[in-house]
Short mmCIF file of C-alpha atoms and ligand atoms in Angstrom, two decimals:
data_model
loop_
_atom_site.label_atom_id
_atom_site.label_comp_id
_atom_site.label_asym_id
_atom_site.label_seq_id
_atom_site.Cartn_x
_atom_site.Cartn_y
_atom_site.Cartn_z
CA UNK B 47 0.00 0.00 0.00
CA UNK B 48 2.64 2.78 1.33
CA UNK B 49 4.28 2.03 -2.06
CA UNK B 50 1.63 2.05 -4.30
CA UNK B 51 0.79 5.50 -2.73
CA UNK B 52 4.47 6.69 -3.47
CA UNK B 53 3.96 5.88 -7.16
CA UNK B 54 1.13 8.65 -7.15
CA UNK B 55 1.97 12.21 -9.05
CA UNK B 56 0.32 13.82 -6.65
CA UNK B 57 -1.99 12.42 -4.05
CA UNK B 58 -3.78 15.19 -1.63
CA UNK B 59 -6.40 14.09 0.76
CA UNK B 60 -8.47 16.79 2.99
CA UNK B 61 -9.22 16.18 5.94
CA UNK B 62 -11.46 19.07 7.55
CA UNK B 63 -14.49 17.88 5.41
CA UNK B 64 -17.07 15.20 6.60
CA UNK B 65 -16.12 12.77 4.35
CA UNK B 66 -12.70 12.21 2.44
CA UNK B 67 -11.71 14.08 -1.01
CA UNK B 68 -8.80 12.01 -2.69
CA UNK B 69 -6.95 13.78 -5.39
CA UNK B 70 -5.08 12.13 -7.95
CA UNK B 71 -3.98 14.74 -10.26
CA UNK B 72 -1.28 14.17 -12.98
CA UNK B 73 1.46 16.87 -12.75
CA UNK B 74 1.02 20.41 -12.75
CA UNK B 75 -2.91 19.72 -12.21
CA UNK B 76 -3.50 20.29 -16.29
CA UNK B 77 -6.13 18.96 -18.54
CA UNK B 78 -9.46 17.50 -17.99
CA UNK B 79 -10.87 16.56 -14.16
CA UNK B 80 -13.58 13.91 -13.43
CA UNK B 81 -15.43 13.51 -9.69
CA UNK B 82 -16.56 10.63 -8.65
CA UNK B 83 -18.82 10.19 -5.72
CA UNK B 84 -19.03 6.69 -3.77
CA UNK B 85 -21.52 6.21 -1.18
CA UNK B 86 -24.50 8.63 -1.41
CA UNK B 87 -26.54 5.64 -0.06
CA UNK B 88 -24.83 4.14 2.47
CA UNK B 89 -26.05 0.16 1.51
CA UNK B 90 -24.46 0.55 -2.08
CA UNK B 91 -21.33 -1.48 -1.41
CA UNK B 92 -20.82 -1.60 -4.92
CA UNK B 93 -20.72 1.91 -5.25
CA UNK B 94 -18.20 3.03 -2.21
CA UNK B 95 -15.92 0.19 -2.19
CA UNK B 96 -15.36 0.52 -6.21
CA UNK B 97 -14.75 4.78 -5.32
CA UNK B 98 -12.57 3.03 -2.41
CA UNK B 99 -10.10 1.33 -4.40
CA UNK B 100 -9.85 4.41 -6.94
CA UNK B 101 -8.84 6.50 -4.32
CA UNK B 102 -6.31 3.51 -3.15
CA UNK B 103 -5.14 2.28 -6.17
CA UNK B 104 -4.86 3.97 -9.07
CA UNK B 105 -2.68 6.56 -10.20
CA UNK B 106 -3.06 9.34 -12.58
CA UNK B 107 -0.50 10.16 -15.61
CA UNK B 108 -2.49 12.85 -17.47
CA UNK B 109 -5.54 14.92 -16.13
CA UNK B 110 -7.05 14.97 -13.04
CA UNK B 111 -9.10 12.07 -10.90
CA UNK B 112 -11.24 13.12 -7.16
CA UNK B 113 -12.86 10.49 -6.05
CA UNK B 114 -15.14 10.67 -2.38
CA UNK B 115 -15.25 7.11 -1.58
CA UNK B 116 -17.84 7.62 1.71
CA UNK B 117 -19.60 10.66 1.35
CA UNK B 118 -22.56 9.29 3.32
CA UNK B 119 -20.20 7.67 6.02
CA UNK B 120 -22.51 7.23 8.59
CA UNK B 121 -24.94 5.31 6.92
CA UNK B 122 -22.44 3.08 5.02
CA UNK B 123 -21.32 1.81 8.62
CA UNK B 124 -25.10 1.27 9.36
CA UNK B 125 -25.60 -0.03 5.92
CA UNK B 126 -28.21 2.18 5.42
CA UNK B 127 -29.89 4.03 2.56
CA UNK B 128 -29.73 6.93 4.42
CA UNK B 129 -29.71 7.49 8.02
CA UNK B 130 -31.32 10.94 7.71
CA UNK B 131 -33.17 10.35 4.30
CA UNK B 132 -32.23 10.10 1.10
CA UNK B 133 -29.49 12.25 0.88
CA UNK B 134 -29.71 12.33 -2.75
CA UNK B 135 -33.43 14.14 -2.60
CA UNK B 136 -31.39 16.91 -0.67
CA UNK B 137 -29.38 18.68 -3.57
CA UNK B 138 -32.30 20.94 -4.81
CA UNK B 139 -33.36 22.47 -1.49
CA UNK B 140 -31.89 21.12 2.04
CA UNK B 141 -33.07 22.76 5.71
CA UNK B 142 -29.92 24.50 7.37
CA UNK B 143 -30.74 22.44 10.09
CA UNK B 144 -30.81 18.78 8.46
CA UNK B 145 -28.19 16.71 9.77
CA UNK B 146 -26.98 16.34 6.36
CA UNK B 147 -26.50 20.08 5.34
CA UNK B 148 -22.37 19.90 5.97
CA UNK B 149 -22.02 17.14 3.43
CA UNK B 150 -24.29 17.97 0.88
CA UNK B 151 -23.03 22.14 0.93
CA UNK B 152 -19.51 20.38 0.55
CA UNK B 153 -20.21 18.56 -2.25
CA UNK B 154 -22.41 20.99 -4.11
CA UNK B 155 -18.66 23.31 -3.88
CA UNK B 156 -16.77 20.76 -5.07
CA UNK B 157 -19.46 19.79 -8.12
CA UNK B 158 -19.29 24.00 -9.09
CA UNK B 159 -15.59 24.07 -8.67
CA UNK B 160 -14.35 25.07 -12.22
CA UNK B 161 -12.30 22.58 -12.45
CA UNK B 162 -14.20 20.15 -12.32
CA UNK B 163 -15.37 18.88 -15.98
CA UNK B 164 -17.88 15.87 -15.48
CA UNK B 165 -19.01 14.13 -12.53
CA UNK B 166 -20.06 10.16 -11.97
CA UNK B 167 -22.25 9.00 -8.71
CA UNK B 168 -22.04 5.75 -8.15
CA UNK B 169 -25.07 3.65 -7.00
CA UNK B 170 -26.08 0.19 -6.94
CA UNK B 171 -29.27 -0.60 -8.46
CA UNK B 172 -32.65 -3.10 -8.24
CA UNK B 173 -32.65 -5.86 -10.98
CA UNK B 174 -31.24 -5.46 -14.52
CA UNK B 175 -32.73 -2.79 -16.55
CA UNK B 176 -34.89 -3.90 -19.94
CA UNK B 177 -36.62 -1.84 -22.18
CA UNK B 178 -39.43 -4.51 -22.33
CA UNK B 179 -40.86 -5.68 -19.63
CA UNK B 180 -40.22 -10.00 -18.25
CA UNK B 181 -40.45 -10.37 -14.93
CA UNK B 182 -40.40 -7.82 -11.95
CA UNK B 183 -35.77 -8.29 -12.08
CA UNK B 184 -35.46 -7.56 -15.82
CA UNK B 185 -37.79 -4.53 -17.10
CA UNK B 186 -38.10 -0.88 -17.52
CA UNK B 187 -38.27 0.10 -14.08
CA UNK B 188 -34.99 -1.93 -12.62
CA UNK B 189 -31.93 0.75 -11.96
CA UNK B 190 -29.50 -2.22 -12.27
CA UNK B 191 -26.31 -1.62 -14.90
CA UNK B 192 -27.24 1.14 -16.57
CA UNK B 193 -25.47 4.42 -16.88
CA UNK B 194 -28.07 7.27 -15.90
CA UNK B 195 -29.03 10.66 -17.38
CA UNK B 196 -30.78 13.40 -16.52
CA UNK B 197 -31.81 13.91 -20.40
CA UNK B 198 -30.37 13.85 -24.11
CA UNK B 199 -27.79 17.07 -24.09
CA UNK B 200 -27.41 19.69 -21.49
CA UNK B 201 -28.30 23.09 -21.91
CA UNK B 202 -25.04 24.86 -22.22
CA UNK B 203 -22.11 24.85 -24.38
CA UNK B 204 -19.66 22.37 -23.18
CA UNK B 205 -17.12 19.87 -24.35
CA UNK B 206 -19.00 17.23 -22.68
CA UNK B 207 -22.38 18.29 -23.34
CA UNK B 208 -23.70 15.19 -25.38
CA UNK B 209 -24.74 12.91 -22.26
CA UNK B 210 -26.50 10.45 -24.28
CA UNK B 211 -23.52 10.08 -26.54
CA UNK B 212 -21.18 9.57 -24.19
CA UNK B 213 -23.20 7.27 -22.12
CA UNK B 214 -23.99 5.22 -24.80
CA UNK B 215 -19.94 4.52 -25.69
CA UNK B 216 -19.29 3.84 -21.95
CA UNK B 217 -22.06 1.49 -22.12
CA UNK B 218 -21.43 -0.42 -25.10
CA UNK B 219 -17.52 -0.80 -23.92
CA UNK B 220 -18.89 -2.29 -21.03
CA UNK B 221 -20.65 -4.78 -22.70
CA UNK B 222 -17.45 -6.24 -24.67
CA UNK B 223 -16.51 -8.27 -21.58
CA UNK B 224 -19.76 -9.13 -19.17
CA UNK B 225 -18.34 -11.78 -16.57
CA UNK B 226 -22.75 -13.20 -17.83
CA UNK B 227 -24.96 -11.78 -20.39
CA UNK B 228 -27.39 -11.07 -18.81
CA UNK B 229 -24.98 -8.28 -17.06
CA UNK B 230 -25.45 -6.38 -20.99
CA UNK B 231 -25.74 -2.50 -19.81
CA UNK B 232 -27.67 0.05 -21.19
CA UNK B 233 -28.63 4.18 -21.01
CA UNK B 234 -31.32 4.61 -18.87
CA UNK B 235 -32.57 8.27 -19.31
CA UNK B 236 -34.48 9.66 -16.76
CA UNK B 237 -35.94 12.63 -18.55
CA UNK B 238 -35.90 14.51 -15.26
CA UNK B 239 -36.96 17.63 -15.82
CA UNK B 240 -40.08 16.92 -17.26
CA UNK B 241 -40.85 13.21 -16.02
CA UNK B 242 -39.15 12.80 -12.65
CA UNK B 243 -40.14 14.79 -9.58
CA UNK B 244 -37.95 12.99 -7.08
CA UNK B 245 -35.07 13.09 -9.37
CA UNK B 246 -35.38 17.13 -9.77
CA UNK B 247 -33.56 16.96 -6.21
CA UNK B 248 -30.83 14.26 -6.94
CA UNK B 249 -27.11 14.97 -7.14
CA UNK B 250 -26.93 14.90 -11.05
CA UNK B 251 -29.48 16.75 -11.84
CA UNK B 252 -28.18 19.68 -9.39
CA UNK B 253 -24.94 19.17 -11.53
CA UNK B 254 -26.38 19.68 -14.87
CA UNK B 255 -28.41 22.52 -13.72
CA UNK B 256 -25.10 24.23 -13.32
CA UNK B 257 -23.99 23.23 -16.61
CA UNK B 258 -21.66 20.10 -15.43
CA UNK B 259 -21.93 16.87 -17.25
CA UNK B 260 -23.22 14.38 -14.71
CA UNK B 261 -24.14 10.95 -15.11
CA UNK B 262 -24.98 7.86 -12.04
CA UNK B 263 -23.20 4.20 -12.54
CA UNK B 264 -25.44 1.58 -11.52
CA UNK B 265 -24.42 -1.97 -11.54
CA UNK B 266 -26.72 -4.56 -10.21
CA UNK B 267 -27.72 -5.32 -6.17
CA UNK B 268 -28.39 -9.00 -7.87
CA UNK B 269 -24.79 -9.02 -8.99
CA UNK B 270 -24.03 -12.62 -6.65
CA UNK B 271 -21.03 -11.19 -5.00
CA UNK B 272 -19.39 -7.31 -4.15
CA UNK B 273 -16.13 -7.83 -6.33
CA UNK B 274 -18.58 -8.40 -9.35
CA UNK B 275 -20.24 -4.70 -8.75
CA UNK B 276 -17.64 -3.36 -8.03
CA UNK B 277 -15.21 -4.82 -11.31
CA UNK B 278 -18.15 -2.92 -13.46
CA UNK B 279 -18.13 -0.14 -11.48
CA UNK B 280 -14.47 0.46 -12.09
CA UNK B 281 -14.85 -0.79 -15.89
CA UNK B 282 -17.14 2.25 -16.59
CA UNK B 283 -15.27 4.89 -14.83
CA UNK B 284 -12.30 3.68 -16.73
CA UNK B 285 -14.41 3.78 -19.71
CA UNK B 286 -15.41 7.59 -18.40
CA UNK B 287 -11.87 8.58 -17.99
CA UNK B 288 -10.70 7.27 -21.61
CA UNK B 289 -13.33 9.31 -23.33
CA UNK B 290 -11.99 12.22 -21.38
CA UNK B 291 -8.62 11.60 -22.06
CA UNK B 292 -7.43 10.97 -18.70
CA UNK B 293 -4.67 8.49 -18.44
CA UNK B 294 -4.47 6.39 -15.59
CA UNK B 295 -2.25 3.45 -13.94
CA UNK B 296 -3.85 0.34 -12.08
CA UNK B 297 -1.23 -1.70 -9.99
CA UNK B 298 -3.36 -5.01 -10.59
CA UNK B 299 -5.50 -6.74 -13.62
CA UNK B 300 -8.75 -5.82 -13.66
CA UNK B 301 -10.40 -9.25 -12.67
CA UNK B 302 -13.25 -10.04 -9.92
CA UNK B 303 -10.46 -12.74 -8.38
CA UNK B 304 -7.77 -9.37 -7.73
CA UNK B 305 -10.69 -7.61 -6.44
CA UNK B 306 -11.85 -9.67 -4.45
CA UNK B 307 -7.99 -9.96 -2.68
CA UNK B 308 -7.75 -6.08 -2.73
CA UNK B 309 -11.63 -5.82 -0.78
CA UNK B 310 -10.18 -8.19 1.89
CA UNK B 311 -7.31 -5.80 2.77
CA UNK B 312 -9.12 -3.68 5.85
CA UNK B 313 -5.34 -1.99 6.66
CA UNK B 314 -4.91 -0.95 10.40
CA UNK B 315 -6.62 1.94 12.94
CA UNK B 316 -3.97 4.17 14.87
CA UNK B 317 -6.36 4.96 18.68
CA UNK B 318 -4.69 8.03 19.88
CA UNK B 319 -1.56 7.27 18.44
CA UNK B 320 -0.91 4.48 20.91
CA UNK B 321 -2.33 1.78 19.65
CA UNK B 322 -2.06 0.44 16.69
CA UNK B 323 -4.36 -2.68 15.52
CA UNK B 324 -4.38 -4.90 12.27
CA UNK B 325 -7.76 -5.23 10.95
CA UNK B 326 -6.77 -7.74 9.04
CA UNK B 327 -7.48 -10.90 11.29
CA UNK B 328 -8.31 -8.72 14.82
CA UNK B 329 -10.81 -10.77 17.17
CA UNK B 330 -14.56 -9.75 16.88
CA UNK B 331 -14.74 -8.64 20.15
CA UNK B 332 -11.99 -7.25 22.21
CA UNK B 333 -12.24 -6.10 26.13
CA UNK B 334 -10.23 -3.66 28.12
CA UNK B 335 -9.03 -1.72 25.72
CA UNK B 336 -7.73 1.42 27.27
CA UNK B 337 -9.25 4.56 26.29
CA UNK B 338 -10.01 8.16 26.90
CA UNK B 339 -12.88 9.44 29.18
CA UNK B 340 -13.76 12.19 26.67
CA UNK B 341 -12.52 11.90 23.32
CA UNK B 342 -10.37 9.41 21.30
CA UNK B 343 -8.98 9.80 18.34
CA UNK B 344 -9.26 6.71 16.19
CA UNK B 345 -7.36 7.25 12.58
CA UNK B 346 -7.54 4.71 9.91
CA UNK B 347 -5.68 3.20 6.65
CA UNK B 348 -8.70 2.15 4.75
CA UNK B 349 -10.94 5.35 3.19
CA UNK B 350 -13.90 2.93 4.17
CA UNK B 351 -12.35 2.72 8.06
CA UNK B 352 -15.04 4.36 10.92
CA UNK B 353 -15.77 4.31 14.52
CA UNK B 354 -19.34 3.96 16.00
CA UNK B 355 -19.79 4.05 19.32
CA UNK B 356 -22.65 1.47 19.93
CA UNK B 357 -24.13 0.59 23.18
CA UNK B 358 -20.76 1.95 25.36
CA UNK B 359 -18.47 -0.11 22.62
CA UNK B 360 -16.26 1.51 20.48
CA UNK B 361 -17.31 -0.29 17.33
CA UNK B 362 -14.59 -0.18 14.13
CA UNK B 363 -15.88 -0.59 10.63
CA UNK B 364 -14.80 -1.18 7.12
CA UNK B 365 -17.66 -0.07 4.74
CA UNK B 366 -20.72 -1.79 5.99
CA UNK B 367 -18.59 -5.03 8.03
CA UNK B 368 -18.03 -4.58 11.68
CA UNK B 369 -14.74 -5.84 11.65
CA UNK B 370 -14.48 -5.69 15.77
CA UNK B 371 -16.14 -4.24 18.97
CA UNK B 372 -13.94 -2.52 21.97
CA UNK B 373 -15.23 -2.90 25.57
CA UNK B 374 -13.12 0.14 26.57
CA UNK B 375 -11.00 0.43 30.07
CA UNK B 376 -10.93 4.00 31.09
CA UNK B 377 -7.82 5.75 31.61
CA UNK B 378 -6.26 8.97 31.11
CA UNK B 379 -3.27 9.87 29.39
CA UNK B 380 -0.30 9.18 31.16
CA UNK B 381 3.26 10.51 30.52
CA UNK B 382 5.88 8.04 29.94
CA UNK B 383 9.13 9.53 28.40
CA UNK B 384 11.63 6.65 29.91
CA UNK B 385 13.76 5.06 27.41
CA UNK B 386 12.35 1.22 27.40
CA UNK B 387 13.32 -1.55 25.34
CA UNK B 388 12.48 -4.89 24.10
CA UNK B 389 14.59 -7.49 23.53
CA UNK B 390 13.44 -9.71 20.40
CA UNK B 391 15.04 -13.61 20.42
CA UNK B 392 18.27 -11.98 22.07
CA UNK B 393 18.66 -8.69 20.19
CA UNK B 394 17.37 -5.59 22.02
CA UNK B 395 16.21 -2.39 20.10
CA UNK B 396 14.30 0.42 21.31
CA UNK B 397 10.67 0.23 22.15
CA UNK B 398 7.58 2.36 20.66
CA UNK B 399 4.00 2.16 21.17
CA UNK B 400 1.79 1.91 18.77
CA UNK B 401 4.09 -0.97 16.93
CA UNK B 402 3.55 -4.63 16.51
CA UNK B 403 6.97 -6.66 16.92
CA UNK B 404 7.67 -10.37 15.35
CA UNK B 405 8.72 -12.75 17.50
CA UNK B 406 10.38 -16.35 16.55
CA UNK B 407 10.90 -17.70 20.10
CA UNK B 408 11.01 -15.26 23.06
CA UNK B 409 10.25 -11.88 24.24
CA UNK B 410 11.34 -9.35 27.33
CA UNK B 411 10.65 -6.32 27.96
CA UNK B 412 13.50 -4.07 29.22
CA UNK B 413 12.48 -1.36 31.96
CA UNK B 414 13.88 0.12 34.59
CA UNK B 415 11.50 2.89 35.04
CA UNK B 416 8.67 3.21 37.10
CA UNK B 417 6.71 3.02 34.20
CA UNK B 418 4.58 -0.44 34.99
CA UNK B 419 4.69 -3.27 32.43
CA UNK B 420 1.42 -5.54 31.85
CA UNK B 421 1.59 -8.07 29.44
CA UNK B 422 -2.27 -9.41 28.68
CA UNK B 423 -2.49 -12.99 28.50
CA UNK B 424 0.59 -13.78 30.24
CA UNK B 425 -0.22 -16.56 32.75
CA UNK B 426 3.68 -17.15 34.65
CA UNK B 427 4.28 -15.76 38.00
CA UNK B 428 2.06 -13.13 38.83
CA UNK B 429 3.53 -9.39 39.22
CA UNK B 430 2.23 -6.06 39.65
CA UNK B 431 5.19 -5.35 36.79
CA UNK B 432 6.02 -8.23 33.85
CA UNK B 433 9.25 -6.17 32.80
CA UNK B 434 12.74 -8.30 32.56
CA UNK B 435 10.98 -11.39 32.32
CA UNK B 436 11.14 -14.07 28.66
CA UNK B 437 7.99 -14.70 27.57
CA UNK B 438 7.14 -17.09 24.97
CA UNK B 439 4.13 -18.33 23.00
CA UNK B 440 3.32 -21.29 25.42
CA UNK B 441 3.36 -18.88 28.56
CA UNK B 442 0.10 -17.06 26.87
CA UNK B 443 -3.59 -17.85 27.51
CA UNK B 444 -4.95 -17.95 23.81
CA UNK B 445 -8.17 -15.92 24.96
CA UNK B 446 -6.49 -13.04 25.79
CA UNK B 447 -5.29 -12.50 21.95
CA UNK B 448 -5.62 -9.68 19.76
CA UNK B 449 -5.82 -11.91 16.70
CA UNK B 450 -7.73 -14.72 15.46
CA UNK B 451 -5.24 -17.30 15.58
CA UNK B 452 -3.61 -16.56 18.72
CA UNK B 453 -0.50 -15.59 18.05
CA UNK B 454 -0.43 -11.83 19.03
CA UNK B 455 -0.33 -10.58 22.08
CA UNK B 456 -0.93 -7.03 23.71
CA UNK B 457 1.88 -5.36 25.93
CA UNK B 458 0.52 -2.40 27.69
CA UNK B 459 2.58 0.56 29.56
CA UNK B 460 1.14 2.08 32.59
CA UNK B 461 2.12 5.08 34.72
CA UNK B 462 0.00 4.28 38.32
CA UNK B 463 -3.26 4.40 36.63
CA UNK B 464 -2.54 6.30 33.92
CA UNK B 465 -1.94 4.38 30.15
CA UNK B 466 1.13 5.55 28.17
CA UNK B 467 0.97 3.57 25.51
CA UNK B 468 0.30 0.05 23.85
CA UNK B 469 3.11 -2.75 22.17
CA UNK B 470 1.79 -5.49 20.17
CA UNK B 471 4.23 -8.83 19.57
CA UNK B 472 3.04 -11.01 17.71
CA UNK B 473 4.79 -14.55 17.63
CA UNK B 474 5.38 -16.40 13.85
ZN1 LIG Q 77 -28.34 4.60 -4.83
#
């Protein structure tokens, strides 16, 4: 992953907004600039984990790519449509006071910005859109694998201005290479302005009301599996970006197997930069996790990655999956500036919290401060401190691990009752 990301021109991310902006812009920030929006309707999976690995992934050679993989965050984790409503019936008028109003002003700046040339919103859709009707998952009404437009041409002048034209070559690429047949995609026009009241307040057609070429991506909710939706997700913004001229690079082949791998990888959460957890294998449930009274600051790798607090747990997410549930352990922030070490099958080196150390055979920690060592799981002797003492794998009771197979253990640092900081070593 870091290396991937070094491979990018220029990667900016914000991070005062409500959600995450990703820029991938080619150098120098020239030529044409596409938005894409993931996650308007928070149980889309399709939608924000295809904007997800856009914003993770790819690179950008010429032009310019932001991508919002979870602009409806909240409701993704609760795999909802939308915790507050529909927030895509919110872009023609929207109450000051609606929870929503932060994200969807944001967005509305971002869609206006100049630079900003056309914009995709990704959904996934009921059934498999037909022209005719069959049966109630292939016919006129189904959303599923279509790209959507407001209507024929916008209003304006503008390089992009023939939506039906483009949509129709994005769609007709897609369908040289359907994983089924049935998956065949097609324009769905929505006519908006003159057939569809609800969609008068979507995010598109706010776009083209302000002249920007806007179009939704819809693959199929009865796609069997998420790597499917989201493999034609990415096929049509790549089929977006090539009309525009944007040139791109993607570290991987474009097959459902790859995605599939690349979905799995959750990455890890820094908690107040003194713990640091995989999320890759982490137990479901995890007790006594030391935390803050008041607030905690819980950062993560994954543009998907969220805290909810649920029912006094500190509950992390990836997209819509609970990936694990803290019981937290109250305590406040302690100061701990002594020098400790670890010593690592007989070599020491200096330790930091917030690190997970690989150990082949045995473990100590080094301290001579007063700061107090507690090793969790460790069944030997018992002691207030469990400094200067080997551990190894067999001295462990396997219910006290961070990880599903039991190799990795937590080390925690304590000044009286105060926590310092966290050390994970995790046995091959
Ligand atoms: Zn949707």
């Amino acid at each position: 992953m870091r290396f991937l990301l070094s491979l990018a021109l220029l990667t900016t991310l914000s991070q005062a907004l409500p959600f995450s902006l990703v820029k991938h812009e080619a150098l120098g920030g020239d030529g044409p600039t596409l938005f894409v929006i993931g996650g308007i309707h928070g149980n889309e999976p399709g939608s924000y984990f295809a904007a997800s690995v856009l914003a993770q992934y790819y690179t950008i050679t010429k032009g310019n790519l932001w991508v919002i993989p979870n602009l409806n965050h909240k409701s993704i984790m609760m795999n909802s449509r939308g915790v507050n409503g529909d927030m895509n019936r919110k872009f023609a008028d929207i109450d000051i006071h609606d929870t929503d109003y932060p994200i969807v002003d944001e967005v509305k700046k971002i869609i206006t910005d100049p630079k900003v040339d056309l914009i995709l919103n990704l959904h996934d859709g009921h059934g498999f859109y037909r022209k005719e009707y069959k049966n109630t998952i292939f016919n006129p009404g189904a959303w599923g694998q279509t790209c959507v437009i407001d209507q024929g041409t916008l209003d304006c002048d503008h390089q992009y201005k023939n939506l039906s034209t483009i949509a129709s070559e994005v769609s007709q690429g897609l369908n040289n290479g359907l994983i089924q047949d049935h998956h065949i995609f097609d324009v769905r026009n929505t006519n908006t302005r003159f057939d569809d009241e609800a969609m008068k307040h979507s995010l598109t057609f706010f776009a083209i009301n302000h002249d920007k070429p806007a179009f939704a991506i819809e693959t199929s909710k009865n796609l069997p599996t998420l790597e499917e939706k989201v493999f034609y997700q990415l096929r049509a913004i790549e089929g977006y970006m090539r009309y525009m001229g944007i040139s791109y690079n993607r570290p991987f082949d474009l097959t459902t197997e790859k995605l599939k791998e690349i979905i799995k990888d959750n990455g890890f959460v820094t908690i107040n930069n003194k713990i640091n957890l995989n999320l890759e294998n982490l137990r479901k449930d995890l007790s006594f996790i030391p935390l803050e009274s008041k607030s905690n600051g819980f950062s993560f790798t994954h543009p998907l990655g969220g805290m909810l607090q649920e029912e006094g747990k500190y509950n992390l997410y990836i997209g819509n999956q609970k990936i694990s549930s803290l019981s937290p352990s109250i305590h406040e922030a302690g100061q701990c500036n002594e020098k400790i070490a670890i010593e690592i099958d007989g070599k020491v080196e200096k330790l930091d919290f917030a690190k997970e150390y690989l150990i082949e055979a045995d473990v100590s920690i080094i301290n001579k401060s007063t700061t107090r060592t507690n090793i969790i799981g460790f069944t030997h002797e018992s002691k207030k401190d469990e400094s200067n003492i080997h551990v190894t794998l067999k001295d462990f009771d396997p219910k006290y691990s961070i990880d599903k197979e039991a190799k990795a253990y937590r080390v925690e640092f304590y000044r009286e009752n105060d926590f310092c900081g966290m050390a994970l070593i995790h046995f091959k």
